[in-house]
Amino acid sequence: MTEARGAVERTPSWDGDRPAVWGALAEFDTPGALLHAAAEVRESGYERFDAHSPFPVHGIERAMRLKRSPVPWFVLVLGLGGAAAGMLLQWWVSTDAYPLVISGKPFFSWPAFVPIMFECGVLGGALGAVFGFLAMARLPRHHHPLFESSRFERMGDDAFFLSIEASDSMFDRQRTPALLSDLGARHVELVELIEPIEPIEPIEPEGAPAERDAAPQGGAA
Amino acid sequence: MSGDRGMGETGAARDRVGVDVRQVSLPADHPLAKLSLGAAAVGAVALVAAWALGGPRFYSSYLTAYLFFLTLALGGLVFVLLQFVTRAGWSVAVRRLAEHAMGTLPLFLVLFVPVLLGLGKLYSWAAPLAEAAEAGGEHGALTGSKAFWLQPGFFVARAAVYLVLWSALGWWLRRESIGQDRRPDPGVTRKLQIASAPGLVIFGVTVTLASFDWVMSLDPHWYSTIFGVYVFSGAVVGILALVVLLAVALERRRGPLAGIVTPEHYHDLGKLLFGFVVFWAYIGFSQFMLIWYGNLPEETVWYRHRFEDGWYPVSVAVAVGCFVVPFFFLLGRDVKRHRLTLSAAAIWLLVFHYVDIYWLVMPSALVAGPTPGFSPHWLDLLTLVAVGGLFAGALGRLMVGSALIPVADPRLAESLSFENM
Amino acid sequence: MSVSEAPRVARAGVIPDVDPVEVRPLLVTGDPGFHGVTEAVARPVEWTPPVGWYVVLAISVSMLGLFGVSIGWLLWEGVGVWGNNVPVAWGWPIVNFVFWVGIGHAGTLISAVLFLFRQRWRTSINRAAEAMTLFAVMCALVFPGIHTGRPWVDYWMFPVPNQMSVWPQFRSPLMWDVFAVSIYGLVSLIFWYLGLVPDLATMRDRSKTKIRQVVYGLFALGWRGSARHWLHYERAYLLLAGLATPLVLSVHSVVSFDFAVAQLPGWHTTIFPPYFVAGAIFSGMAMVVTLMVICRVVFKLEHIITMLHFERMARLILAMGSIVGLAYGTEFFVAWFSGNQFEMFTFLNRSGGPYAWAYWIMISCNVLSPQVFWFKKARTSIPVLFAVSIFVNIGMWFERFVIVVTSLHRDFLPSSWDYFTPTFWDVATLVGSFGLFFTMFTLFVRFVPMVAMSELKGVLPEAHGGHHD
């Protein structure tokens, strides 16, 4: 969540007396076409857009200039924390809470404590991976305007989509779909908004920190 | 090791910096080639000096140095065998470096002679009976099956078998691979793939028995079934580190391998290095913890020798240097992709692989002698230089003689273009 | 591209779509394309299952019923219903525990280890293999739970404050087991579920009924296939694979510690950890082969789970079996070499004593039967694959039996020597555990897509065809 978010209002779902547009959705045939289109859209200056595919398209994060995922840090921190917690638990129980004399082994038998320490570390790391993923991907999120599009149902099957949100400053009801068509989209549609939502976090332009006000509704008119 | 192709590869052609693969070799006047020639000379002189000047301590120092470099050569053998048996594609660009390392195996046949000459001084069971009973450890002379297995004649015969088998296997594999350079034929690859499986069986059995014979029997009353695996894991760490260093030395500053060995290869080698550092620690810890837990005096004696008389800091150094530090260092992705950081890790690991071998050999070799404690000796360094120089010389000679990559390997294209996740 | 051009082409860095040495289609035959894969995998989850599925379910559930009855009777009467007695105080329950944990390990190997090694062929079988792991771990965990003698105070094994201020004894390998196997189950579940999310989204979007849409949708977490999702997902998946790999090694090592920390000949030997891990992968792979041979036919997935997959699995089975064989040889050799009369006796007793029949079943099933896989014809023959996979699992069960029972029934004190015989309830509990396993697996293939669609699509040639930089 960037500071710019505080300045962004939730996109209202009505625009005058007709439903507001959430954004444009373009469907492509092949992963290559999607990759190319995503790069072009990024070059054109759009920041609030996304690509959707049934499997990860190799190279698309580079084309979209997405930042590297911080999930590894979750794993590292929670993993080391888990291992430390495991060792600490065993140490406390064996030396203080319930010390037992077992075949003359010292109370703090660290060789015997390594297996559980290791397992707790792995558990911590695994939880870090999954919670890191959920946090960074902002999931679960069961309601999204894209689910209203019937074509989008093929996202998990064999279709590749590019979506550009209307909250992007460069969005235009005519020009944006036209651009997508020119990039080889098989089908372009404007997706309506059913209820107010938060827009996607923008992909930061190179070199400039998020100082630009993300204008609430660009050119949506 | 990739079975078909890298997961993230593209189908598009991508041109490498104009490299003609036929020219990928080490010219005889390259600084590295000249260095290896010098190293061989230094090594020979050092060996003679160590032999002449060293007293009884010579043999244990020599055995340590010998085993250190032998595990590198054996590591080369197992690396090549594994790459063939898994039909790996990523490693083709670096495999030839390991082939050169394994090509030095015949040298170790010759270098074993000083060990043979010092059999009685190194191994208490090989000494004349009276000496053995007195100095051969707390339990006196060997009897029964151990006396049968550990008698000098049988021991030497077995050693010859191991060394000959390794040399033959290594030499044959290397010869086939180099032959493929001149006569491109995927049938060669198929043949080597088929041969690598039984090759691994032979490797497994011989290395297990050799570890028992040459290292474990230094403490003849002790035994540990996992010992062969422990030596094997150290050897793999060693060869991976050596291949990294060779690759870096030959790739940097527009060397012969520039444009061929990529950060992708470094990344994979780094990942394997990390994995085997962890594996080594797992094996080492398993052995230690089980012996500690069972607390049987006939087993714990081996660790007792390594915790007393000043050896305890060395034991800690082995654990910290072979595992803790490299584990955290090699955790990050970028560290494995840059040649500076990866080669630093490789150098560190080679140093500590030596410390590991030293820790395996010396406490047991010295415990019955006049100076049982940890006492680094100039002979340790001199023998290291001796064997190392000869090893480097052999390696250099092998590298000059043939291409630095298997130029006609059918999977070379894949190796040059794969991408990591 | 002809091979003689290889040197030139190597410079251009072109990767052929087909492995240049073993020329054959790599992964999926018949070129179904992405939609074809979706249809082939999703259809079995959506159609009315064939009668055979109901039959299998009925049989599995009745075996599960037997399991319930056996456990109920055990709780009522006590551990005496089993054959466990001095000197063989650990009998079938611990053998079954190790057996089931071992089977689970192949699933993690296929999921995690093969992923790290970029083996794309894993994508056809990893979902089913991971599910197999989960169910095998479930079966495994039951045994230590019920064999404690007083299962109603099993909670004393967990480090939580209780009314008697008792805390666990952490120096016991049985405690390490509690942590290791539970954490293994949990992490496997996490890993399996993470991989499932994109496929659940696919199922959600295909649902024809409201219930399916709601249930699949709930567990799909709102997945949209977004590039951002995939970015974090791939990172998390890679790290989970990296964590699961040492976890697999550690879990069966911890299980082996149950025996190796003791001072019993035949148990106290340092090679147990890697030897048990290799054996686990060995038996688990065999179980995967058994399951896949059946499933691919019933669910018409022969073009997705192909001979390529079976050949690779057969080679892995051969490799792991060889490592197990090497370990047998090492143990035997060192027992002889050690000159320790107790060690030597244990091994002579195993091969020539009252349990020699079990020992030789183990050797013929584990060491001899996989040897046929040196021959390509055997590796690519479904009947041979199926037969060997069954033998291997039988052999691996007997390996644990031999380890546990032969070392215990004749240890240091000859006056305590005895011959262990299982009771009806020992057998019933084992058979019942298969009931639990097959019930879960049968339900799994009915309601969850059994192939990882998104992963499989990602490794098809079409997934990177059309990339032009």
Short mmCIF file of N, CA and C in Angstrom, two decimals, chain C residues 54-152:
data_model
loop_
_atom_site.label_atom_id
_atom_site.label_comp_id
_atom_site.label_asym_id
_atom_site.label_seq_id
_atom_site.Cartn_x
_atom_site.Cartn_y
_atom_site.Cartn_z
N TYR C 54 -17.81 -46.04 -8.51
CA TYR C 54 -18.66 -46.36 -7.36
C TYR C 54 -18.25 -47.67 -6.72
N VAL C 55 -17.86 -48.61 -7.58
CA VAL C 55 -17.44 -49.91 -7.05
C VAL C 55 -16.19 -49.73 -6.18
N VAL C 56 -15.24 -49.00 -6.75
CA VAL C 56 -13.99 -48.79 -6.00
C VAL C 56 -14.28 -48.04 -4.70
N LEU C 57 -15.16 -47.06 -4.79
CA LEU C 57 -15.49 -46.30 -3.58
C LEU C 57 -16.13 -47.20 -2.54
N ALA C 58 -17.02 -48.06 -3.02
CA ALA C 58 -17.70 -48.95 -2.07
C ALA C 58 -16.70 -49.86 -1.37
N ILE C 59 -15.79 -50.42 -2.16
CA ILE C 59 -14.78 -51.31 -1.56
C ILE C 59 -13.92 -50.53 -0.57
N SER C 60 -13.48 -49.33 -1.00
CA SER C 60 -12.62 -48.53 -0.13
C SER C 60 -13.34 -48.17 1.16
N VAL C 61 -14.58 -47.80 1.03
CA VAL C 61 -15.30 -47.39 2.24
C VAL C 61 -15.51 -48.56 3.18
N SER C 62 -15.72 -49.74 2.62
CA SER C 62 -15.88 -50.89 3.53
C SER C 62 -14.56 -51.20 4.21
N MET C 63 -13.44 -51.03 3.47
CA MET C 63 -12.15 -51.22 4.14
C MET C 63 -11.96 -50.15 5.21
N LEU C 64 -12.43 -48.95 4.91
CA LEU C 64 -12.34 -47.88 5.90
C LEU C 64 -13.17 -48.23 7.12
N GLY C 65 -14.31 -48.86 6.84
CA GLY C 65 -15.14 -49.31 7.96
C GLY C 65 -14.39 -50.31 8.82
N LEU C 66 -13.69 -51.21 8.17
CA LEU C 66 -12.88 -52.19 8.91
C LEU C 66 -11.86 -51.46 9.78
N PHE C 67 -11.29 -50.39 9.21
CA PHE C 67 -10.33 -49.58 9.96
C PHE C 67 -10.98 -49.04 11.22
N GLY C 68 -12.18 -48.48 11.03
CA GLY C 68 -12.88 -47.92 12.17
C GLY C 68 -13.15 -48.96 13.24
N VAL C 69 -13.61 -50.13 12.78
CA VAL C 69 -13.90 -51.20 13.73
C VAL C 69 -12.64 -51.63 14.47
N SER C 70 -11.55 -51.78 13.71
CA SER C 70 -10.29 -52.22 14.33
C SER C 70 -9.83 -51.22 15.38
N ILE C 71 -9.93 -49.94 15.03
CA ILE C 71 -9.47 -48.92 15.99
C ILE C 71 -10.41 -48.89 17.19
N GLY C 72 -11.69 -49.01 16.91
CA GLY C 72 -12.65 -49.02 18.02
C GLY C 72 -12.38 -50.16 18.97
N TRP C 73 -12.18 -51.34 18.40
CA TRP C 73 -11.90 -52.51 19.23
C TRP C 73 -10.61 -52.32 20.02
N LEU C 74 -9.61 -51.74 19.36
CA LEU C 74 -8.34 -51.50 20.03
C LEU C 74 -8.54 -50.57 21.22
N LEU C 75 -9.29 -49.50 21.01
CA LEU C 75 -9.47 -48.54 22.10
C LEU C 75 -10.24 -49.18 23.26
N TRP C 76 -11.14 -50.08 22.89
CA TRP C 76 -11.96 -50.71 23.94
C TRP C 76 -11.15 -51.73 24.74
N GLU C 77 -10.44 -52.63 23.99
CA GLU C 77 -9.77 -53.73 24.66
C GLU C 77 -8.34 -53.42 25.08
N GLY C 78 -7.66 -52.62 24.30
CA GLY C 78 -6.28 -52.31 24.62
C GLY C 78 -5.31 -52.90 23.61
N VAL C 79 -4.02 -52.56 23.76
CA VAL C 79 -3.02 -52.94 22.78
C VAL C 79 -2.84 -54.46 22.72
N GLY C 80 -3.36 -55.18 23.71
CA GLY C 80 -3.24 -56.63 23.68
C GLY C 80 -3.93 -57.30 22.52
N VAL C 81 -4.80 -56.59 21.83
CA VAL C 81 -5.45 -57.22 20.67
C VAL C 81 -4.46 -57.43 19.53
N TRP C 82 -3.36 -56.72 19.61
CA TRP C 82 -2.33 -56.91 18.61
C TRP C 82 -1.32 -57.96 19.07
N GLY C 83 -0.37 -58.28 18.19
CA GLY C 83 0.65 -59.26 18.54
C GLY C 83 1.80 -58.68 19.33
N ASN C 84 1.79 -57.36 19.54
CA ASN C 84 2.91 -56.74 20.24
C ASN C 84 3.07 -57.33 21.63
N ASN C 85 4.30 -57.76 21.92
CA ASN C 85 4.56 -58.27 23.25
C ASN C 85 6.07 -58.31 23.43
N VAL C 86 6.50 -58.47 24.64
CA VAL C 86 7.94 -58.61 24.85
C VAL C 86 8.40 -59.91 24.18
N PRO C 87 9.50 -59.96 23.46
CA PRO C 87 10.44 -58.87 23.20
C PRO C 87 10.07 -57.94 22.04
N VAL C 88 9.13 -58.36 21.21
CA VAL C 88 8.81 -57.50 20.07
C VAL C 88 7.71 -56.53 20.48
N ALA C 89 8.11 -55.51 21.21
CA ALA C 89 7.12 -54.57 21.75
C ALA C 89 6.61 -53.63 20.68
N TRP C 90 7.39 -53.42 19.64
CA TRP C 90 6.95 -52.65 18.49
C TRP C 90 6.68 -53.63 17.39
N GLY C 91 5.45 -53.73 16.96
CA GLY C 91 5.14 -54.71 15.93
C GLY C 91 4.66 -54.03 14.67
N TRP C 92 3.55 -54.51 14.17
CA TRP C 92 3.01 -53.97 12.93
C TRP C 92 2.71 -52.48 12.94
N PRO C 93 2.19 -51.93 14.02
CA PRO C 93 1.84 -50.51 13.95
C PRO C 93 3.01 -49.62 13.53
N ILE C 94 4.20 -49.89 14.10
CA ILE C 94 5.30 -49.01 13.72
C ILE C 94 5.74 -49.31 12.30
N VAL C 95 5.66 -50.58 11.89
CA VAL C 95 6.00 -50.93 10.50
C VAL C 95 5.05 -50.20 9.56
N ASN C 96 3.77 -50.21 9.88
CA ASN C 96 2.79 -49.53 9.03
C ASN C 96 3.01 -48.03 9.00
N PHE C 97 3.37 -47.48 10.16
CA PHE C 97 3.64 -46.05 10.23
C PHE C 97 4.77 -45.69 9.28
N VAL C 98 5.90 -46.39 9.37
CA VAL C 98 7.04 -46.08 8.52
C VAL C 98 6.69 -46.33 7.05
N PHE C 99 5.95 -47.39 6.81
CA PHE C 99 5.51 -47.71 5.45
C PHE C 99 4.75 -46.56 4.83
N TRP C 100 3.75 -46.04 5.57
CA TRP C 100 2.92 -44.98 5.00
C TRP C 100 3.68 -43.66 4.85
N VAL C 101 4.48 -43.32 5.83
CA VAL C 101 5.26 -42.09 5.70
C VAL C 101 6.17 -42.17 4.49
N GLY C 102 6.77 -43.36 4.31
CA GLY C 102 7.67 -43.52 3.18
C GLY C 102 6.96 -43.32 1.85
N ILE C 103 5.74 -43.86 1.75
CA ILE C 103 5.01 -43.70 0.50
C ILE C 103 4.77 -42.23 0.21
N GLY C 104 4.50 -41.47 1.24
CA GLY C 104 4.22 -40.06 1.02
C GLY C 104 5.38 -39.30 0.40
N HIS C 105 6.58 -39.77 0.63
CA HIS C 105 7.73 -38.98 0.22
C HIS C 105 7.87 -38.82 -1.28
N ALA C 106 7.39 -39.76 -2.05
CA ALA C 106 7.56 -39.61 -3.50
C ALA C 106 6.75 -38.43 -4.01
N GLY C 107 5.61 -38.18 -3.38
CA GLY C 107 4.80 -37.05 -3.82
C GLY C 107 5.56 -35.75 -3.70
N THR C 108 6.23 -35.59 -2.56
CA THR C 108 7.00 -34.37 -2.37
C THR C 108 8.20 -34.35 -3.29
N LEU C 109 8.79 -35.53 -3.54
CA LEU C 109 9.91 -35.55 -4.47
C LEU C 109 9.47 -35.05 -5.82
N ILE C 110 8.34 -35.57 -6.31
CA ILE C 110 7.87 -35.18 -7.63
C ILE C 110 7.51 -33.71 -7.63
N SER C 111 6.84 -33.27 -6.60
CA SER C 111 6.43 -31.87 -6.56
C SER C 111 7.60 -30.94 -6.43
N ALA C 112 8.41 -31.19 -5.43
CA ALA C 112 9.40 -30.20 -5.06
C ALA C 112 10.75 -30.45 -5.72
N VAL C 113 11.29 -31.65 -5.52
CA VAL C 113 12.65 -31.89 -6.00
C VAL C 113 12.71 -31.85 -7.53
N LEU C 114 11.76 -32.52 -8.20
CA LEU C 114 11.78 -32.48 -9.66
C LEU C 114 11.52 -31.08 -10.17
N PHE C 115 10.77 -30.28 -9.42
CA PHE C 115 10.55 -28.89 -9.82
C PHE C 115 11.88 -28.13 -9.78
N LEU C 116 12.63 -28.31 -8.71
CA LEU C 116 13.91 -27.60 -8.60
C LEU C 116 14.88 -28.02 -9.70
N PHE C 117 14.75 -29.27 -10.14
CA PHE C 117 15.62 -29.74 -11.21
C PHE C 117 15.04 -29.49 -12.59
N ARG C 118 13.99 -28.68 -12.64
CA ARG C 118 13.39 -28.28 -13.92
C ARG C 118 12.99 -29.48 -14.78
N GLN C 119 12.43 -30.50 -14.12
CA GLN C 119 11.97 -31.66 -14.88
C GLN C 119 10.51 -31.44 -15.25
N ARG C 120 10.28 -31.01 -16.47
CA ARG C 120 8.92 -30.60 -16.83
C ARG C 120 7.95 -31.76 -16.88
N TRP C 121 8.45 -32.97 -16.99
CA TRP C 121 7.54 -34.10 -17.09
C TRP C 121 6.76 -34.32 -15.81
N ARG C 122 7.18 -33.68 -14.75
CA ARG C 122 6.49 -33.86 -13.48
C ARG C 122 5.09 -33.29 -13.50
N THR C 123 4.81 -32.36 -14.44
CA THR C 123 3.55 -31.63 -14.38
C THR C 123 2.33 -32.51 -14.63
N SER C 124 2.52 -33.66 -15.26
CA SER C 124 1.34 -34.52 -15.48
C SER C 124 0.96 -35.31 -14.25
N ILE C 125 1.90 -35.50 -13.37
CA ILE C 125 1.63 -36.41 -12.23
C ILE C 125 1.76 -35.76 -10.88
N ASN C 126 2.18 -34.50 -10.82
CA ASN C 126 2.49 -33.98 -9.49
C ASN C 126 1.27 -33.76 -8.63
N ARG C 127 0.15 -33.36 -9.22
CA ARG C 127 -1.04 -33.13 -8.41
C ARG C 127 -1.49 -34.42 -7.73
N ALA C 128 -1.57 -35.49 -8.51
CA ALA C 128 -2.01 -36.77 -7.94
C ALA C 128 -0.99 -37.29 -6.94
N ALA C 129 0.29 -37.06 -7.25
CA ALA C 129 1.33 -37.55 -6.34
C ALA C 129 1.28 -36.79 -5.01
N GLU C 130 1.06 -35.48 -5.07
CA GLU C 130 0.97 -34.71 -3.83
C GLU C 130 -0.25 -35.12 -3.03
N ALA C 131 -1.35 -35.38 -3.72
CA ALA C 131 -2.54 -35.83 -3.02
C ALA C 131 -2.25 -37.15 -2.34
N MET C 132 -1.54 -38.03 -3.05
CA MET C 132 -1.14 -39.30 -2.47
C MET C 132 -0.34 -39.08 -1.20
N THR C 133 0.56 -38.09 -1.23
CA THR C 133 1.34 -37.77 -0.03
C THR C 133 0.44 -37.41 1.13
N LEU C 134 -0.51 -36.52 0.87
CA LEU C 134 -1.39 -36.09 1.96
C LEU C 134 -2.12 -37.28 2.57
N PHE C 135 -2.66 -38.14 1.73
CA PHE C 135 -3.44 -39.25 2.25
C PHE C 135 -2.54 -40.26 2.94
N ALA C 136 -1.33 -40.47 2.39
CA ALA C 136 -0.40 -41.39 3.03
C ALA C 136 -0.01 -40.86 4.41
N VAL C 137 0.21 -39.57 4.52
CA VAL C 137 0.58 -39.01 5.82
C VAL C 137 -0.59 -39.14 6.80
N MET C 138 -1.80 -38.96 6.30
CA MET C 138 -2.98 -39.17 7.16
C MET C 138 -2.96 -40.58 7.72
N CYS C 139 -2.77 -41.56 6.84
CA CYS C 139 -2.75 -42.95 7.28
C CYS C 139 -1.62 -43.16 8.27
N ALA C 140 -0.45 -42.55 7.96
CA ALA C 140 0.70 -42.76 8.83
C ALA C 140 0.43 -42.24 10.23
N LEU C 141 -0.14 -41.04 10.31
CA LEU C 141 -0.31 -40.41 11.62
C LEU C 141 -1.25 -41.17 12.53
N VAL C 142 -2.14 -41.96 11.94
CA VAL C 142 -3.08 -42.71 12.78
C VAL C 142 -2.33 -43.68 13.69
N PHE C 143 -1.33 -44.35 13.13
CA PHE C 143 -0.69 -45.44 13.88
C PHE C 143 0.01 -45.01 15.16
N PRO C 144 0.89 -44.00 15.11
CA PRO C 144 1.47 -43.60 16.40
C PRO C 144 0.41 -43.08 17.36
N GLY C 145 -0.69 -42.57 16.79
CA GLY C 145 -1.74 -42.07 17.66
C GLY C 145 -2.42 -43.19 18.42
N ILE C 146 -2.65 -44.31 17.77
CA ILE C 146 -3.40 -45.38 18.42
C ILE C 146 -2.53 -46.39 19.14
N HIS C 147 -1.25 -46.44 18.84
CA HIS C 147 -0.46 -47.50 19.45
C HIS C 147 0.15 -47.11 20.79
N THR C 148 -0.21 -45.92 21.29
CA THR C 148 0.42 -45.44 22.51
C THR C 148 -0.06 -46.17 23.76
N GLY C 149 -1.10 -46.96 23.66
CA GLY C 149 -1.54 -47.66 24.86
C GLY C 149 -2.62 -46.89 25.60
N ARG C 150 -2.42 -45.61 25.75
CA ARG C 150 -3.45 -44.75 26.34
C ARG C 150 -3.68 -43.57 25.41
N PRO C 151 -4.31 -43.82 24.26
CA PRO C 151 -4.44 -42.75 23.27
C PRO C 151 -5.16 -41.51 23.80
N TRP C 152 -5.98 -41.68 24.84
CA TRP C 152 -6.73 -40.52 25.34
C TRP C 152 -5.84 -39.51 26.02
#
